[in-house]
Coordinates of N, CA and C in Angstrom, one line a residue:
X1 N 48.0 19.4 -37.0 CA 48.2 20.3 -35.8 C 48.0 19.6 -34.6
X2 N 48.6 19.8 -33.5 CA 48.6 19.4 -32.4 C 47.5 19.9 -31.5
X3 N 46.9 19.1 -31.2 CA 45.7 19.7 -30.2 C 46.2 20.3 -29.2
X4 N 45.0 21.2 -28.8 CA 45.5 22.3 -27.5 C 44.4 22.6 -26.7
X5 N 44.2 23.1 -25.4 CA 43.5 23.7 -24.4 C 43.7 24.9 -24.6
X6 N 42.2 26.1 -24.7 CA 42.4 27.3 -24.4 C 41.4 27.2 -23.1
X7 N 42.0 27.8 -22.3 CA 41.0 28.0 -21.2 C 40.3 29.5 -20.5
X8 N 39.2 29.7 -21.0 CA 39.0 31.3 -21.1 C 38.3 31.3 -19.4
X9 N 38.9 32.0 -18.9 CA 38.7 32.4 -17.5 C 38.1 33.8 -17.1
X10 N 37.9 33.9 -16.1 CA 37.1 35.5 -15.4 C 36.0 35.3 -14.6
X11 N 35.6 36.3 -14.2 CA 34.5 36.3 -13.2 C 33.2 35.8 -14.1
X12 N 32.0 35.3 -12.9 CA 30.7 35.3 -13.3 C 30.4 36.6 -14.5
X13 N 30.0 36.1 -15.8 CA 29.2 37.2 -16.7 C 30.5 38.2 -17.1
X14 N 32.0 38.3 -17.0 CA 33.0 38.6 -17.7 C 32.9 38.9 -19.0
X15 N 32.5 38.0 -19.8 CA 32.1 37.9 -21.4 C 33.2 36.5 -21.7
X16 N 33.1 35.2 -21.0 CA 34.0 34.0 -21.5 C 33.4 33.0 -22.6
X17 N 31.8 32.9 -22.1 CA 31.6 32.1 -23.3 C 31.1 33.4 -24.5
X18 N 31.6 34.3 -24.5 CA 31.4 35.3 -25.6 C 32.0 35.0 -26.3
X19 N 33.9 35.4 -25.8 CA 35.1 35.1 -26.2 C 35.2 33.9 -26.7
X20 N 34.9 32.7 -25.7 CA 35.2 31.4 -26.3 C 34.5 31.0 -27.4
X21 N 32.9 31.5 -27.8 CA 32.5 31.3 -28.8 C 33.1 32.0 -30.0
X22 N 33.2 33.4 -29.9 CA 34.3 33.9 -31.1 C 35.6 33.3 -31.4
X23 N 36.2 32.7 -30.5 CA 37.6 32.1 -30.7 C 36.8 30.6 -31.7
X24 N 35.9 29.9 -31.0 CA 35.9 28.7 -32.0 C 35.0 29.5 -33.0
X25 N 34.7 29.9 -33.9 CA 34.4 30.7 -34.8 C 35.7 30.6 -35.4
X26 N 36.3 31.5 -35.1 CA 37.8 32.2 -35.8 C 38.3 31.3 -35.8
X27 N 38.8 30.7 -35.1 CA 39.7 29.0 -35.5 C 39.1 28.3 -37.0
X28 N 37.8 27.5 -37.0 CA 37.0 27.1 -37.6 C 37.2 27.9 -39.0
X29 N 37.4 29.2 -38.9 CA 37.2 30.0 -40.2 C 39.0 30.0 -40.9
X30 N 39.8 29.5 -39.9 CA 41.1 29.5 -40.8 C 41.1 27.8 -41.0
X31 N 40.6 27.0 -40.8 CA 40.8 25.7 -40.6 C 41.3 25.0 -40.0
X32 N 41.6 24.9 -38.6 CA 41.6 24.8 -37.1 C 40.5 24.3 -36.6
X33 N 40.4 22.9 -36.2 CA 39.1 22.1 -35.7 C 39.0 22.6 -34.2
X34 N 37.8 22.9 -33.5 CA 38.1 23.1 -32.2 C 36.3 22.8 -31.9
X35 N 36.6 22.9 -30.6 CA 35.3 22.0 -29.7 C 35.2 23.2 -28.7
X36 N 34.0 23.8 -28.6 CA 33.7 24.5 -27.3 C 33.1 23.9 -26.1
X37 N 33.6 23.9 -24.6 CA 33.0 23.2 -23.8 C 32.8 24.5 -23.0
X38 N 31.9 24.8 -23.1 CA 31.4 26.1 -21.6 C 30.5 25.6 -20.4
X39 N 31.4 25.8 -19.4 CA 30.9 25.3 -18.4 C 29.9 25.5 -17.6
X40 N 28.8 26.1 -17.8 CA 27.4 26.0 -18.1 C 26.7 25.3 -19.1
X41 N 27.2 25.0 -20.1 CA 26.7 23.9 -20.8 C 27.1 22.5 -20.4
X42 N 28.2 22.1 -20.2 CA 28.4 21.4 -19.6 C 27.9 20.4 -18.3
X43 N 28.0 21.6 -17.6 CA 27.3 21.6 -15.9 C 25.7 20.8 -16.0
X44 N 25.0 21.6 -17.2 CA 23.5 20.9 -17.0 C 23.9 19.7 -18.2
X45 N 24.6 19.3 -18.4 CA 24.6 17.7 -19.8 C 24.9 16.8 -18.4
X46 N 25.8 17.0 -17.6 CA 26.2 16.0 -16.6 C 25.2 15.5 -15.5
X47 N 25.1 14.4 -15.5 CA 24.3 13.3 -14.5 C 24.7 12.6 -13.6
X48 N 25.0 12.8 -12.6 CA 23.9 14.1 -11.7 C 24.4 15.4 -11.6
X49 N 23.8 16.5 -12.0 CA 24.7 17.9 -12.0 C 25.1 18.1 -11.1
X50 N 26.4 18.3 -11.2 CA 27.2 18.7 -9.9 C 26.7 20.2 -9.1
X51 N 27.2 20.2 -8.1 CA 26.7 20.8 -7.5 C 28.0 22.7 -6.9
X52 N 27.8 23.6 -6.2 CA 28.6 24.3 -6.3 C 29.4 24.3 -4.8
X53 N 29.5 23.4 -4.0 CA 30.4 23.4 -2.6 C 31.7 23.2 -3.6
X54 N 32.4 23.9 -2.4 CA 33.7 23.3 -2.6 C 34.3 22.3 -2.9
X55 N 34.3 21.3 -2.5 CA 34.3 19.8 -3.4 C 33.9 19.4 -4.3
X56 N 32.4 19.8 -4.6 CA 31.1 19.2 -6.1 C 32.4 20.2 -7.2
X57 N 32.4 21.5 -6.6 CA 33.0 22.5 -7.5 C 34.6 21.8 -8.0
X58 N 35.5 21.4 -7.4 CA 36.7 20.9 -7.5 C 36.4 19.6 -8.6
X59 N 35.5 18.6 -8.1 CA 35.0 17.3 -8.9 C 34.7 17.9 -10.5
X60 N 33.9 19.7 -10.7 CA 33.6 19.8 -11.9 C 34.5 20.2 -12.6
X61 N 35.3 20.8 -12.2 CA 36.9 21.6 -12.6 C 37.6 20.2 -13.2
X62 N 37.8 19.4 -12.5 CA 38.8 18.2 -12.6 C 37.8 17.4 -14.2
X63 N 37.1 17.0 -13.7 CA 36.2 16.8 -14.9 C 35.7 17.2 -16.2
X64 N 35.6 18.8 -16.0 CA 35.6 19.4 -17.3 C 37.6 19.8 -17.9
X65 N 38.5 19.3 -17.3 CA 39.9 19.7 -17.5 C 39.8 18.2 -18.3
X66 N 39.4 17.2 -17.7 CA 40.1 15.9 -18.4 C 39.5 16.1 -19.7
X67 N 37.7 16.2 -20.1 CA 37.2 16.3 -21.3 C 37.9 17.0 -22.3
X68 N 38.6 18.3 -21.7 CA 39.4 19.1 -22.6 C 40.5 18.6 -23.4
X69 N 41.2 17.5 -21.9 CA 42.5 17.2 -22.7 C 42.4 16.1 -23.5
X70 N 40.8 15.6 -23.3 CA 40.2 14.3 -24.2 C 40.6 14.4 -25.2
X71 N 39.6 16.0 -25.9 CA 39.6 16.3 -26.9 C 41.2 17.2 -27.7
X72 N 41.6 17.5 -26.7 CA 42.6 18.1 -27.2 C 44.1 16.5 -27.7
X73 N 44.0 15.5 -27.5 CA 44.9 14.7 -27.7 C 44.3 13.8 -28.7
X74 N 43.2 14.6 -29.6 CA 42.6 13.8 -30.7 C 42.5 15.0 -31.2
X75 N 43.5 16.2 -31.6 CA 43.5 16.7 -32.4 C 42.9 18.0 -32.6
X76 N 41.9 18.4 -31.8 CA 41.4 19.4 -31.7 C 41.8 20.6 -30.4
X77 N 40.8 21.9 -31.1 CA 41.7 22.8 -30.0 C 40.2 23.0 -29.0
X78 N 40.0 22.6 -27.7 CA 39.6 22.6 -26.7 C 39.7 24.1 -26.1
X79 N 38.5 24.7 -26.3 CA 38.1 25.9 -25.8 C 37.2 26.0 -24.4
X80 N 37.4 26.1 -23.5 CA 37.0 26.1 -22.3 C 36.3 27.4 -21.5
X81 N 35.1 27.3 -21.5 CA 34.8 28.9 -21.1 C 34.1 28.3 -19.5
X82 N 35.2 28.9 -18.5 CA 34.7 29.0 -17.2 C 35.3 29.1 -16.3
X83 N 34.5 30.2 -15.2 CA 35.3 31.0 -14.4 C 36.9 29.8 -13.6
X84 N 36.3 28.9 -12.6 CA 37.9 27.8 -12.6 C 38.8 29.3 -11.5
X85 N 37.9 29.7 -10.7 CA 38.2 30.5 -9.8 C 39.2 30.6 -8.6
X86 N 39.5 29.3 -9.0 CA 41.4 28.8 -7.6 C 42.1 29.1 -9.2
X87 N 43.7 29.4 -9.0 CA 44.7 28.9 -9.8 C 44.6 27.3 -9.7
X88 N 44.1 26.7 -8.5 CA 44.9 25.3 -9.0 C 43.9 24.6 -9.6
X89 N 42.8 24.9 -9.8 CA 41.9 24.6 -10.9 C 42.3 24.4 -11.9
X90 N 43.2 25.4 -12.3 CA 43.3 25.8 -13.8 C 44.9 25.1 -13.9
X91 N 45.4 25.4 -13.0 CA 47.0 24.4 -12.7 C 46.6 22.8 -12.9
X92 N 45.7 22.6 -12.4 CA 45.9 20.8 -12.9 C 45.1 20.8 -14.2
X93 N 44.4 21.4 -15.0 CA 44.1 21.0 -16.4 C 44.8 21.6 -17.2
X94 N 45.7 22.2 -16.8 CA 46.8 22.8 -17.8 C 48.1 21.4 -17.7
X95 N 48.3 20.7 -16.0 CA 49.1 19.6 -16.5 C 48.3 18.1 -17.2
X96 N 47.2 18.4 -17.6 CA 46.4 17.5 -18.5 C 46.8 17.9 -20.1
X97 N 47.0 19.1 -20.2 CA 46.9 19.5 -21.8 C 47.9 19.0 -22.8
X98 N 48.3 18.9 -23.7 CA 49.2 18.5 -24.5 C 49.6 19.7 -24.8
X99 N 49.0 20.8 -24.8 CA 49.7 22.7 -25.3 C 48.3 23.1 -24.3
X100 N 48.7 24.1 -23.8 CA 48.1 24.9 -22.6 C 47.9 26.4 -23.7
X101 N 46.4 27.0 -23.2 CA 46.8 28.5 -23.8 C 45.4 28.8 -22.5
X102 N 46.1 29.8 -21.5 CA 45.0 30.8 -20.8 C 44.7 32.1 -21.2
X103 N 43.4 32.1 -21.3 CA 42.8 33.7 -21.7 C 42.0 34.0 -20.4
X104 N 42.5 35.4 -20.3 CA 41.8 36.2 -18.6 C 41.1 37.1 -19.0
X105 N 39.4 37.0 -19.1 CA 38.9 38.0 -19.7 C 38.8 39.1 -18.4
X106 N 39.3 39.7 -18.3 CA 39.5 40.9 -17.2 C 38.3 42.3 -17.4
X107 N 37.3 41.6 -16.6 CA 36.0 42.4 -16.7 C 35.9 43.3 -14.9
X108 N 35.7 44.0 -14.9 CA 35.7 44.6 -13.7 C 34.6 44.1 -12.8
X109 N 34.2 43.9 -11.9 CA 33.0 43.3 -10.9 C 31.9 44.1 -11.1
X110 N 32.3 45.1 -11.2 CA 31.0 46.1 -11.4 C 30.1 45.9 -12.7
X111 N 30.8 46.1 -13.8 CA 30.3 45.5 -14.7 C 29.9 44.7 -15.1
X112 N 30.5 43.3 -14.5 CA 30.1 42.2 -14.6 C 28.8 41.9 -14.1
X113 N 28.5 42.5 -12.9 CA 26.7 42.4 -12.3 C 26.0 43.2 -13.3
X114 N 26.4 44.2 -13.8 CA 25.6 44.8 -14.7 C 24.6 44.1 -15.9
X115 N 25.6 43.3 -16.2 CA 25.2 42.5 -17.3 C 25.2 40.8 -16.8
X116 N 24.8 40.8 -15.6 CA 24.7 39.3 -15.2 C 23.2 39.0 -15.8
X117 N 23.2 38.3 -17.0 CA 21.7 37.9 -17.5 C 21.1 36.8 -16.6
X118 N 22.0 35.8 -16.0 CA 21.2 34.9 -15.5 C 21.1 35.2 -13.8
X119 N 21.3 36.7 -13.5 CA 21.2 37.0 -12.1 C 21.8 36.2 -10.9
X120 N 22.7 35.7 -11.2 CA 23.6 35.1 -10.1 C 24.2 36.5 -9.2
X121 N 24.5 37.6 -9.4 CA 24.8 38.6 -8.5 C 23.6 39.0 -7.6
X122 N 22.3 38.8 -8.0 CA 21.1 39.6 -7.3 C 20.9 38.1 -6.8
X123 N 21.5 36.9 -7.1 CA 21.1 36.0 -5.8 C 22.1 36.2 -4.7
X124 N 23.4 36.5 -4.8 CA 24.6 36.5 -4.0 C 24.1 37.8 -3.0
X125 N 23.6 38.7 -3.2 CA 23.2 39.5 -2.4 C 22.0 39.5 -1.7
X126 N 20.9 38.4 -2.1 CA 19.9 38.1 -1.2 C 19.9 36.6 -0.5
X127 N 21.5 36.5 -0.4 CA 22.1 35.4 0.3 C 21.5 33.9 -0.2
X128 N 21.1 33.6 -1.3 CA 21.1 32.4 -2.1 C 22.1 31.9 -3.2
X129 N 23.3 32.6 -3.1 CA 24.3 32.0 -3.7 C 25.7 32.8 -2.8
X130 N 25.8 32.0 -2.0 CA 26.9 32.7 -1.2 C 28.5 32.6 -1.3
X131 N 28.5 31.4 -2.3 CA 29.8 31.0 -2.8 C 30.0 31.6 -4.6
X132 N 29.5 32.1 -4.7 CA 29.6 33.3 -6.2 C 30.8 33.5 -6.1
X133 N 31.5 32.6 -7.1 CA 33.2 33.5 -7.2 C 33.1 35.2 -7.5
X134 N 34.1 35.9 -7.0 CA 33.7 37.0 -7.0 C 33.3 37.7 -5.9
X135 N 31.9 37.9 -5.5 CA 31.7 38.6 -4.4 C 31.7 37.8 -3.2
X136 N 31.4 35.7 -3.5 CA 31.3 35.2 -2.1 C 32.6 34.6 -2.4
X137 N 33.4 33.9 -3.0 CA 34.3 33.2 -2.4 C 35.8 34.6 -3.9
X138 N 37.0 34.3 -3.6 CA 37.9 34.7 -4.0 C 38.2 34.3 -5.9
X139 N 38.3 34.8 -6.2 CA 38.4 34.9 -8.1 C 40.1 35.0 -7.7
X140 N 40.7 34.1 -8.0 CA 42.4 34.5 -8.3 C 42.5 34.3 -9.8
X141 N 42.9 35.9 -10.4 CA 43.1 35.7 -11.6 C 44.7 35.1 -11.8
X142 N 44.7 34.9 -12.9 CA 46.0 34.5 -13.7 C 47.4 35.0 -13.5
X143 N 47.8 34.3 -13.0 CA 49.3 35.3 -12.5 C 50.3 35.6 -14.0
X144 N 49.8 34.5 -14.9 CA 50.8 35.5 -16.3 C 49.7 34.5 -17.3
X145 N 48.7 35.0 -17.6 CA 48.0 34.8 -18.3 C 48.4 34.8 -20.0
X146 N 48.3 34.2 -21.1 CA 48.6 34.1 -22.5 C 48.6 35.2 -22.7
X147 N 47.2 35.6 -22.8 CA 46.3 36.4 -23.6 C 45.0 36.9 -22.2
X148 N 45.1 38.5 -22.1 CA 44.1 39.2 -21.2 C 43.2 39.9 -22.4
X149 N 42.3 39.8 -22.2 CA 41.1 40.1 -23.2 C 40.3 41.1 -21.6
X150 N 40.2 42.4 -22.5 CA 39.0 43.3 -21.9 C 37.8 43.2 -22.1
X151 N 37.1 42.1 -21.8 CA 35.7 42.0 -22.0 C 36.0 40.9 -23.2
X152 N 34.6 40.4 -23.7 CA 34.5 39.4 -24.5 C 34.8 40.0 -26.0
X153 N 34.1 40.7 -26.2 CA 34.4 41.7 -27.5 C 36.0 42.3 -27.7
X154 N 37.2 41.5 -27.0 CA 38.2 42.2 -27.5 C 38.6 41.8 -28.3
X155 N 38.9 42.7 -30.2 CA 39.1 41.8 -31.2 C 40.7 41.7 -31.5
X156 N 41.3 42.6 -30.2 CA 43.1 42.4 -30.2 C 43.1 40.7 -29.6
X157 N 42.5 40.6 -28.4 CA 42.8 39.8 -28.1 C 42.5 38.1 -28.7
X158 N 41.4 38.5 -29.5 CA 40.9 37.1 -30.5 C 41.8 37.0 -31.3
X159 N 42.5 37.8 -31.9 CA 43.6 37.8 -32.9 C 44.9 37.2 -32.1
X160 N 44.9 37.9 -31.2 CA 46.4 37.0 -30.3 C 46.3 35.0 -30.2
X161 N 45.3 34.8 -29.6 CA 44.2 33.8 -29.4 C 44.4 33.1 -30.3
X162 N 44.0 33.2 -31.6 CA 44.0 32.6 -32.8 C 45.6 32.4 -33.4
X163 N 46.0 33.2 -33.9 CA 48.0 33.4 -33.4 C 48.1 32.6 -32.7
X164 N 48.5 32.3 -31.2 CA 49.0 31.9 -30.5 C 48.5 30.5 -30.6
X165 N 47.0 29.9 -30.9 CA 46.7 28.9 -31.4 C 47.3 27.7 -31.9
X166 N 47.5 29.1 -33.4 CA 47.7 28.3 -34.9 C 49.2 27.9 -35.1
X167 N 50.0 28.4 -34.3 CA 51.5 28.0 -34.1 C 51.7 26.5 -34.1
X168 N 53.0 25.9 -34.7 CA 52.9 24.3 -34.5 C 52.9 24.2 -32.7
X169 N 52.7 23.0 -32.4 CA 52.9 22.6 -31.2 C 53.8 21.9 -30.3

């Protein structure tokens, strides 16, 4: 199988590394090697952790895109969980990939603070995170996204995901 990039996108607390964890699951369970990189795990392995300006932010995007297509040109499917809040974030590690697949977990904002466990919304509002995709800086979702997943729990859309995966390349 030819390696591939999925790149699961959405706002802060959407449900992406939900999704992306069930997707490498489900891959793994049909025999489909895949690598999860979620960009929060990521973010704290790297030395010196980047940081969230606009530039630190662009350097992490570009950085966690090349790892992806590391892994994805050695055969595995490169699952990406993170927001990647410009299109052209997501536009230059898609021209890294050897097969491209975006997933837009399409969570509503509202919701999404509901369930923000690591409170990044109740910092954006007491003005210590002011660049918060979403409420501080602009979230452009996917103009024709693969696969839109409503929340992380969508099991239509893990099945598309997985499909759309397992196809040759």
């Amino acid at each position: 199988m030819t390696g591939a990039v999925a790149w699961v996108t959405g706002l802060p607390s959407a449900g992406k590394s939900t999704l992306a964890r069930r997707l490498v699951e489900a891959l793994g369970a049909v025999g489909t090697p895949a690598l999860l990189l979620d960009g929060d795990e990521v973010r704290h392995a790297l030395v010196p952790a980047p940081g969230h300006l606009p530039a630190e932010r662009d350097a992490f995007y570009e950085t966690l895109a090349r790892l992806a297509a590391l892994a994805a040109r050695q055969g595995l499917v490169a699952v990406v969980a993170a927001t990647a809040h410009r299109r052209d974030h997501r536009a230059r590690a898609r021209a890294l990939a050897p097969r491209w697949l975006e997933l837009w977990v399409r969570t509503p904002p509202e919701v999404c603070e509901t369930r923000d466990a690591r409170g990044l919304y109740a910092l954006f509002r007491q003005g210590k995170a002011p660049l918060l995709p979403g409420p501080g800086v602009p979230y452009e979702p996917p103009e024709a996204a693969d696969v839109v997943a409503d929340g992380g729990e969508d099991e239509r859309a893990l099945r598309e995901a997985v499909a759309l995966l397992r196809r040759a390349g």
